[in-house]
PDB file of C-alpha atoms in Angstrom:
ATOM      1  CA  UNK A 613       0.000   0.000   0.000  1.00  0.00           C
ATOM      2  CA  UNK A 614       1.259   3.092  -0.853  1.00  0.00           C
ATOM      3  CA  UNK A 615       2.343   5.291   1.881  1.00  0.00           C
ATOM      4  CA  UNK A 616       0.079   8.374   3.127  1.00  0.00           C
ATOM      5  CA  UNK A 617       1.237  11.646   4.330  1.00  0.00           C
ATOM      6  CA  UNK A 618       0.795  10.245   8.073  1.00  0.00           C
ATOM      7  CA  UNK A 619       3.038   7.270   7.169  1.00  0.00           C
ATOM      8  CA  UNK A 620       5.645   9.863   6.196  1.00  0.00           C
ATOM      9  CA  UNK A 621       5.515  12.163   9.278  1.00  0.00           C
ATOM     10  CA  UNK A 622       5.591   9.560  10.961  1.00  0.00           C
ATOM     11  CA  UNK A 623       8.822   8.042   9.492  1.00  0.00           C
ATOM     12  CA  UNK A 624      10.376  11.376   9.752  1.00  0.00           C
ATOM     13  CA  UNK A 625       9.430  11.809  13.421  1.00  0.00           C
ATOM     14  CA  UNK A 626      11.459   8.375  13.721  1.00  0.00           C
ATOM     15  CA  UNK A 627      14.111   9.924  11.414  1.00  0.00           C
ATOM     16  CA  UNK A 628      14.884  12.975  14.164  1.00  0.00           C
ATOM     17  CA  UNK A 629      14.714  10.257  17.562  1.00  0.00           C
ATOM     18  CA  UNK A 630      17.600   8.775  16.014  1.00  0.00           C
ATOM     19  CA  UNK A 631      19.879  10.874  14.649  1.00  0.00           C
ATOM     20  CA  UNK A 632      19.250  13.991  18.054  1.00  0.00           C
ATOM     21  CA  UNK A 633      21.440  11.259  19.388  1.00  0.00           C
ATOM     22  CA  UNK A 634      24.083  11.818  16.948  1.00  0.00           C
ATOM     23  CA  UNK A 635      24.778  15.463  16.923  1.00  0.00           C
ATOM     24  CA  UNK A 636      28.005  15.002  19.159  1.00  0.00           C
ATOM     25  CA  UNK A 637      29.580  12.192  16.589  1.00  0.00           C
ATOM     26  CA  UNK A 638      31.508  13.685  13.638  1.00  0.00           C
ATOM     27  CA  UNK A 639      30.601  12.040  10.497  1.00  0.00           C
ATOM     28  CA  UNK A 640      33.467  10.889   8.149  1.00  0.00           C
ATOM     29  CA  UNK A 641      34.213  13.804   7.004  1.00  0.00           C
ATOM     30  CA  UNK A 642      34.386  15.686  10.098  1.00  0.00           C
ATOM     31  CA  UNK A 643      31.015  17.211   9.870  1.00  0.00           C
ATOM     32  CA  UNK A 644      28.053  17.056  12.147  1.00  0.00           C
ATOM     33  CA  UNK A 645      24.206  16.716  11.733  1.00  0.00           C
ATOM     34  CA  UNK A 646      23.084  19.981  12.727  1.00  0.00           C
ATOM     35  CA  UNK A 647      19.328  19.313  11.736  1.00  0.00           C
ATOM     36  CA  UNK A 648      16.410  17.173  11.058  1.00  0.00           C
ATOM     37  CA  UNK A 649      13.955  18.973   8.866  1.00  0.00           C
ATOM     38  CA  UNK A 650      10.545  17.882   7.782  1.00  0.00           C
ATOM     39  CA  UNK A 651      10.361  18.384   4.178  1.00  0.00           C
ATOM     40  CA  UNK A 652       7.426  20.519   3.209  1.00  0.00           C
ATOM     41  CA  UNK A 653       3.965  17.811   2.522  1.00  0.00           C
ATOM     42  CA  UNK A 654       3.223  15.780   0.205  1.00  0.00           C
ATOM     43  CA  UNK A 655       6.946  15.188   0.001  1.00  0.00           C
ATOM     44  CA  UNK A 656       7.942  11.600   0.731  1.00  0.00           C
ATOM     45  CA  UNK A 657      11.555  13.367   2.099  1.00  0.00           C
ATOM     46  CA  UNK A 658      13.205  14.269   4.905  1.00  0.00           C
ATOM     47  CA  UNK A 659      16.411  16.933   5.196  1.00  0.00           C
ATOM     48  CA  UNK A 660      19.397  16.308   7.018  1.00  0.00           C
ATOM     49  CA  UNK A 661      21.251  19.293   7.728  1.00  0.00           C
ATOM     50  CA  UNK A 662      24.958  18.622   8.310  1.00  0.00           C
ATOM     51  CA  UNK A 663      27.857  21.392   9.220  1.00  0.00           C
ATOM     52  CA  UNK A 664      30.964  22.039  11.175  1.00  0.00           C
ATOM     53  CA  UNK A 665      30.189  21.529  15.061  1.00  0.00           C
ATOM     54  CA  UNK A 666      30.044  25.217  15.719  1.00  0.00           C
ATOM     55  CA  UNK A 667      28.539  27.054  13.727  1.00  0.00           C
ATOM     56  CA  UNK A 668      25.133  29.471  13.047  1.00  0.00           C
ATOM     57  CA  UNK A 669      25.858  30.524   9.359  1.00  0.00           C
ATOM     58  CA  UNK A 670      23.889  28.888   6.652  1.00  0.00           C
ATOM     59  CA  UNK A 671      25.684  28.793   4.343  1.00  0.00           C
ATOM     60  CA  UNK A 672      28.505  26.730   6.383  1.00  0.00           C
ATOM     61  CA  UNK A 673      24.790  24.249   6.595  1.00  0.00           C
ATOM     62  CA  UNK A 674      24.375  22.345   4.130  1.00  0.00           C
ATOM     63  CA  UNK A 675      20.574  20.244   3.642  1.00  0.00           C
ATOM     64  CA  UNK A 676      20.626  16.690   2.182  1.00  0.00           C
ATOM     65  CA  UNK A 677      16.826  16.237   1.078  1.00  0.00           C
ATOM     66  CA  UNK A 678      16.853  12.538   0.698  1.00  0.00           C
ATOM     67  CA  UNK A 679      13.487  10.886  -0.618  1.00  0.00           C
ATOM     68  CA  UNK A 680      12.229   8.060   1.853  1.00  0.00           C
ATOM     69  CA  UNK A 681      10.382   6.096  -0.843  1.00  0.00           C
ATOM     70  CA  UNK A 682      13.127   2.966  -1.463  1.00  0.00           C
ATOM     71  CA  UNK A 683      14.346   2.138  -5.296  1.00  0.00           C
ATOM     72  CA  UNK A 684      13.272  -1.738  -4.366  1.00  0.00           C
ATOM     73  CA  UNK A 685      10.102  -0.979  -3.415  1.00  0.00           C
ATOM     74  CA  UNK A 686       8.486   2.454  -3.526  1.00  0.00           C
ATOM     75  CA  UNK A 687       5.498   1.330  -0.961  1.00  0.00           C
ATOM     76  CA  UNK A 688       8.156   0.814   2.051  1.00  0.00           C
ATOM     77  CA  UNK A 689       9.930   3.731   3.483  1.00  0.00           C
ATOM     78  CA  UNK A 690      13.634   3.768   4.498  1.00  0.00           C
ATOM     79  CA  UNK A 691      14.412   3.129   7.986  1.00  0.00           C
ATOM     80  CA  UNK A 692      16.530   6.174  10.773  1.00  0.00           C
ATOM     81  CA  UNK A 693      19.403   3.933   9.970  1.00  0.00           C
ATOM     82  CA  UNK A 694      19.059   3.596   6.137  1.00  0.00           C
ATOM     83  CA  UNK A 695      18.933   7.781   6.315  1.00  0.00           C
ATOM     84  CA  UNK A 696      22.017   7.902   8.767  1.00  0.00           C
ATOM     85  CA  UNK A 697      24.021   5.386   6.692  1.00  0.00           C
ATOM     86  CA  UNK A 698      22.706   7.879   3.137  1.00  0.00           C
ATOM     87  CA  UNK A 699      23.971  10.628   5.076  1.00  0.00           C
ATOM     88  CA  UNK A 700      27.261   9.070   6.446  1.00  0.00           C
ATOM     89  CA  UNK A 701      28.228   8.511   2.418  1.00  0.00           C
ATOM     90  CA  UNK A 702      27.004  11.867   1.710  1.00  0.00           C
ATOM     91  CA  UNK A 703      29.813  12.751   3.903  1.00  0.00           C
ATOM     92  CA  UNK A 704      32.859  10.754   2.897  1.00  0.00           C
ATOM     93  CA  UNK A 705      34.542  12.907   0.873  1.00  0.00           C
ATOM     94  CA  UNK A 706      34.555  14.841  -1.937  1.00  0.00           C
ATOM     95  CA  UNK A 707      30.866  14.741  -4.370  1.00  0.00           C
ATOM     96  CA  UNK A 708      30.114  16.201  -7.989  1.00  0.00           C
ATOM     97  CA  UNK A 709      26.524  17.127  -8.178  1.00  0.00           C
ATOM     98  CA  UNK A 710      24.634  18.030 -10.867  1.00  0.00           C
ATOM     99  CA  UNK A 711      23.474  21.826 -10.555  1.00  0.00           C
ATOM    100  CA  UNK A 712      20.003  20.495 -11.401  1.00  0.00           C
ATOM    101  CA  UNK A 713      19.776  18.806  -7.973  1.00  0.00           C
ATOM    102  CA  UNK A 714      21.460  22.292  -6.110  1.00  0.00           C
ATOM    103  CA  UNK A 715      19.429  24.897  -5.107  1.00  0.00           C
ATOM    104  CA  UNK A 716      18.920  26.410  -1.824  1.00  0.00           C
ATOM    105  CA  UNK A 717      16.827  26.539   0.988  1.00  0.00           C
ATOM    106  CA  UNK A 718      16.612  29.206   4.404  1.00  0.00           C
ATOM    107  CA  UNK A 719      20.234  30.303   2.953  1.00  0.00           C
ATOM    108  CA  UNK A 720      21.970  26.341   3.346  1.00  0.00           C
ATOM    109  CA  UNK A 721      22.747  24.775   0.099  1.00  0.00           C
ATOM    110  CA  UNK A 722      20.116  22.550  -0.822  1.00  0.00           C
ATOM    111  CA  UNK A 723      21.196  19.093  -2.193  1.00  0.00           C
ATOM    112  CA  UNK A 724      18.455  16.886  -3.515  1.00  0.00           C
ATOM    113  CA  UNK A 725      20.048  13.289  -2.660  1.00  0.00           C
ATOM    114  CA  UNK A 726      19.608  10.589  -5.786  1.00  0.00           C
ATOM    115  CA  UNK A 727      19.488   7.496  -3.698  1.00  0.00           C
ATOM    116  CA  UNK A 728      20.817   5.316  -6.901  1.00  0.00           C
ATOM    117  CA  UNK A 729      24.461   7.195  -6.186  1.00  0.00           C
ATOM    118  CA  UNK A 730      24.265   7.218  -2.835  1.00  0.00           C
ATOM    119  CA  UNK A 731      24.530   3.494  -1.463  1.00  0.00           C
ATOM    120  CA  UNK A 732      23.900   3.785   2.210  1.00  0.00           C
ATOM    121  CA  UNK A 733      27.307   2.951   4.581  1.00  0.00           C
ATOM    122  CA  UNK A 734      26.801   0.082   6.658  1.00  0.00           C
ATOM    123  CA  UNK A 735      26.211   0.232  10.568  1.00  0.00           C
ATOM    124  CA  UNK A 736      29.377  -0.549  12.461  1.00  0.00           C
ATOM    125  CA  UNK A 737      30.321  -1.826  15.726  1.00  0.00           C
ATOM    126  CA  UNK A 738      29.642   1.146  17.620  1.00  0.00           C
ATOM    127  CA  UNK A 739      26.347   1.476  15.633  1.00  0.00           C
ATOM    128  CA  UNK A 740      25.462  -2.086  17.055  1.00  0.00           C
ATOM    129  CA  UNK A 741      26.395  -1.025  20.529  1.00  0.00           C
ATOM    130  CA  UNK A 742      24.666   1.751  20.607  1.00  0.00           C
ATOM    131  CA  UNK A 743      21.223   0.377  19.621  1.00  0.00           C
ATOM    132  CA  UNK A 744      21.619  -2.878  22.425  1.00  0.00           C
ATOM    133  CA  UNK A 745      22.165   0.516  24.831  1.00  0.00           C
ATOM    134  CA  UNK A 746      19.496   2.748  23.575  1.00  0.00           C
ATOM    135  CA  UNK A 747      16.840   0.274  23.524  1.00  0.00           C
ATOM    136  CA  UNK A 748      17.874  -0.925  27.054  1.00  0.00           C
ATOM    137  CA  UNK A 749      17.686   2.525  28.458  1.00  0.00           C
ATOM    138  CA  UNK A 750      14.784   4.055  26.082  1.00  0.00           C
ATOM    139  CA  UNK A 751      12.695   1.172  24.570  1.00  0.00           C
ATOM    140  CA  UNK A 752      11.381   2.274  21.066  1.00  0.00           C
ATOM    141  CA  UNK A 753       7.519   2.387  21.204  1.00  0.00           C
ATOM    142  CA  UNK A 754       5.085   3.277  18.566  1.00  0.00           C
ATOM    143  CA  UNK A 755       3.562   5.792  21.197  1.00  0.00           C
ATOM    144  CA  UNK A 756       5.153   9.033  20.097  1.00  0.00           C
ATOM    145  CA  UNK A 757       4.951  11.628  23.074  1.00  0.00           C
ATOM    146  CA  UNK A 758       2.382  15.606  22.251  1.00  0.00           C
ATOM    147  CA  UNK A 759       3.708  17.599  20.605  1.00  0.00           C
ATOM    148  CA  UNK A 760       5.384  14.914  18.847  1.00  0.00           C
ATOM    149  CA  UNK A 761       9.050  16.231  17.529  1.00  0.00           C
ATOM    150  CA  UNK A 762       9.061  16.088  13.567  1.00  0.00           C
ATOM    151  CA  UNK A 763      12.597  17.785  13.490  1.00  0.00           C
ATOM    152  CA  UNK A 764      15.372  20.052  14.636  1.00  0.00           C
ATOM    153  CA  UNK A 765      17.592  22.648  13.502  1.00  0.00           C
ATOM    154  CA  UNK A 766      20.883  23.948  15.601  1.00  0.00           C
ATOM    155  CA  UNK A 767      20.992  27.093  14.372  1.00  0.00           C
ATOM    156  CA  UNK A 768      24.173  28.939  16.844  1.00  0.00           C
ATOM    157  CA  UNK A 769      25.263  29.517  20.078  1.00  0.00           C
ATOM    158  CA  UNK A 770      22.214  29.354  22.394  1.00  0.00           C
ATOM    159  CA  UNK A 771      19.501  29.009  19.291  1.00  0.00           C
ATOM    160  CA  UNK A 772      17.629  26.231  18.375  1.00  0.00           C
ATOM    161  CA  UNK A 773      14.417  25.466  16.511  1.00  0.00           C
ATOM    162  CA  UNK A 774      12.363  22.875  17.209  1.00  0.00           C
ATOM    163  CA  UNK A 775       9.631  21.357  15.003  1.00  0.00           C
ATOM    164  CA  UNK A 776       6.630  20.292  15.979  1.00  0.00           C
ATOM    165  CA  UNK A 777       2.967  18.610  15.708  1.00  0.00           C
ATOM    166  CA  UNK A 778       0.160  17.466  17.505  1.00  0.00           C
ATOM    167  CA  UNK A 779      -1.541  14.085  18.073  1.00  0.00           C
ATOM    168  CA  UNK A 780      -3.252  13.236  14.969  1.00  0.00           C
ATOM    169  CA  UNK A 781      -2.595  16.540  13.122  1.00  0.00           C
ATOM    170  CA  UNK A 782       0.674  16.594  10.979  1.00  0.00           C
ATOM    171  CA  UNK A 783       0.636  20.605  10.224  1.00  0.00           C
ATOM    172  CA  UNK A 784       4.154  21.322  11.900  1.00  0.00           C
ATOM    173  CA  UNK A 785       4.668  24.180  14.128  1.00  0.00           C
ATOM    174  CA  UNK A 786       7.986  25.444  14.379  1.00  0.00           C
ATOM    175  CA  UNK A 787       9.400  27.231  17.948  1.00  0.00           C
ATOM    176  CA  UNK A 788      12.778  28.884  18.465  1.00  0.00           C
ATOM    177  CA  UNK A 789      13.988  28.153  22.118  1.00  0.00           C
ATOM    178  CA  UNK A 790      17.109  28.908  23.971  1.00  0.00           C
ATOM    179  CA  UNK A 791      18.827  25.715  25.181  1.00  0.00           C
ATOM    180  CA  UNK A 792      20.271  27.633  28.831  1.00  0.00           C
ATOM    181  CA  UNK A 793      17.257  28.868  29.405  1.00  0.00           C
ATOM    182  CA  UNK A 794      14.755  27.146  31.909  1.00  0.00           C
ATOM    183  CA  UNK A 795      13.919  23.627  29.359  1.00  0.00           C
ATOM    184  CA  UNK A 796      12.423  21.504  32.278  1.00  0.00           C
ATOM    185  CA  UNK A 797       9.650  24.375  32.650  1.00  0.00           C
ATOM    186  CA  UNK A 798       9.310  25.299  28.530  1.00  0.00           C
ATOM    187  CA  UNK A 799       8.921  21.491  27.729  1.00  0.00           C
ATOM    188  CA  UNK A 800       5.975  20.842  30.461  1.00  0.00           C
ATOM    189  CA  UNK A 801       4.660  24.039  28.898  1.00  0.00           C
ATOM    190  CA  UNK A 802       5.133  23.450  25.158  1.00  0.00           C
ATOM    191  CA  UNK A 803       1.932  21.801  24.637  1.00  0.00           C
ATOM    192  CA  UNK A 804      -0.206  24.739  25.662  1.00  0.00           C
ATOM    193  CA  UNK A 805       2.753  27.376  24.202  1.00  0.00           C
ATOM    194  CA  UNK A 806       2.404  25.976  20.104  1.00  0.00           C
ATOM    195  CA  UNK A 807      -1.516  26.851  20.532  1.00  0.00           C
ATOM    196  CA  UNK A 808      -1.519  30.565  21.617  1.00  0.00           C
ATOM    197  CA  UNK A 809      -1.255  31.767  18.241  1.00  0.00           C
ATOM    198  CA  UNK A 810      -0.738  35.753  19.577  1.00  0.00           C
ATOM    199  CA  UNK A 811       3.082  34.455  19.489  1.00  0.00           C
ATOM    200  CA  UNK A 812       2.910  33.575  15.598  1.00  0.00           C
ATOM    201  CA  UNK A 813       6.153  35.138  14.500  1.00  0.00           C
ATOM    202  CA  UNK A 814       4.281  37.674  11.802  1.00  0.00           C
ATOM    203  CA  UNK A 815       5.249  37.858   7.643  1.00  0.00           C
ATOM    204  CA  UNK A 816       7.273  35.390   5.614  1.00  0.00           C
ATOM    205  CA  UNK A 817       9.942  33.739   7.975  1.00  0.00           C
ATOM    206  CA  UNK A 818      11.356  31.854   5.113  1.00  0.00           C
ATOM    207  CA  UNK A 819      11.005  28.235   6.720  1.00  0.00           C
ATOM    208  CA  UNK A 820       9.018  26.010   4.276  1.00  0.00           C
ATOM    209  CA  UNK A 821       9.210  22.997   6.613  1.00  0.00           C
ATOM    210  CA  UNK A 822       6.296  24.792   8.892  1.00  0.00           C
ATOM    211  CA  UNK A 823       3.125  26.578   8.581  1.00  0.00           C
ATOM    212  CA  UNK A 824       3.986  28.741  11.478  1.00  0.00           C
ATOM    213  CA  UNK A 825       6.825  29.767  14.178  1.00  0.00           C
ATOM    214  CA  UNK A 826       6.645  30.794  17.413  1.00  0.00           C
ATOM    215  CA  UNK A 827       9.460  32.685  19.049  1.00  0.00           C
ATOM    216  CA  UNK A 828      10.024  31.383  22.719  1.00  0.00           C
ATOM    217  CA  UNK A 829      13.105  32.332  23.610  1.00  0.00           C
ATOM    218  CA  UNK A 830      12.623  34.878  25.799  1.00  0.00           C
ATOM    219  CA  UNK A 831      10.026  32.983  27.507  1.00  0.00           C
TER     220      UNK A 831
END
């Protein structure tokens, strides 16, 4: 069956739980990920936004949108690991791309991944260790916590956007927070926070992965 919209967020929502956990880990290259981003619906993608470690310029970013739909099999959607191994090739050195697949997007470089030239690198032993560990500590469950996270973007020192939807409602809110600021209290209070509309950040923001941002970082 072929996937629905839900089936994607979904995915991508899975996409982001994995790879928050590997912002600290350089990829081959030396890079980070820096973001998750929910590509804009009906888009079976998802952007993976990858950088040097410290960094708030975009166009030091770049965004990998890599389509979910597999070449075997177009009704089953790649896997957090298939992305992260796409993304660790992406990263292993130099690339040609065609400048029909670069463009650019919230002022990162924009590649459009063709998953026929990008053969996914395979897990490794720390990869294996790491999933024994993470599913000890934090089973994976198909209950996703509301506001469910669809995506992330580090965006500098102290900045970070967060994207966000609601239980059985894929429109994605977006939220700029400050990390030192008080997180135990914003996250209890996030839920309620996305709804009060009055803090809709007002005209074009120039983020197509949400229908709306709210600014809470002086909350």
């Amino acid at each position: 069956m072929t996937p629905t919209y839900d089936d994607i967020a979904e995915r991508q929502a899975d996409i982001a739980r994995l790879l928050l956990h590997h912002i600290h880990a350089p990829l081959p290259d030396g890079r980070f990920i820096r973001g998750v981003l929910p590509s804009p619906p009906p888009a079976a993608d998802v952007r993976i936004v990858t950088g040097p470690e410290r960094t708030g310029a975009p166009d030091d970013l770049t965004a990998w949108e890599i389509p979910l739909r597999t070449i075997d099999d177009p009704e089953e959607l790649a896997g957090p690991n298939d992305v992260l191994g796409i993304v660790r090739a992406l990263n292993s050195g130099t690339r040609i791309f065609s400048s029909s697949r670069v463009g650019t997007v919230m002022g990162m470089t924009l590649v459009r991944v063709d998953p026929a030239q990008a053969a996914p690198a395979g897990p490794g032993e720390r990869d294996d260790a790491f999933t024994i560990l993470r599913t000890l500590a934090h089973p994976w469950t198909e209950e996703q916590p509301d506001p469910r996270l669809r995506g992330f973007l580090l965006q500098g020192p102290d900045r970070m956007r967060l994207y966000v939807d609601r239980e059985e409602d894929t429109d994605v809110v977006a939220a700029d927070v400050r990390p030192s600021g008080a997180p135990t209290a914003l996250l209890a209070a996030l839920p309620s926070l996305i709804e009060e509309v009055e803090r809709t950040v007002p005209g074009d923001i120039g983020d197509p992965h949400c229908s709306r941002l709210i600014d809470l970082t002086d909350w």
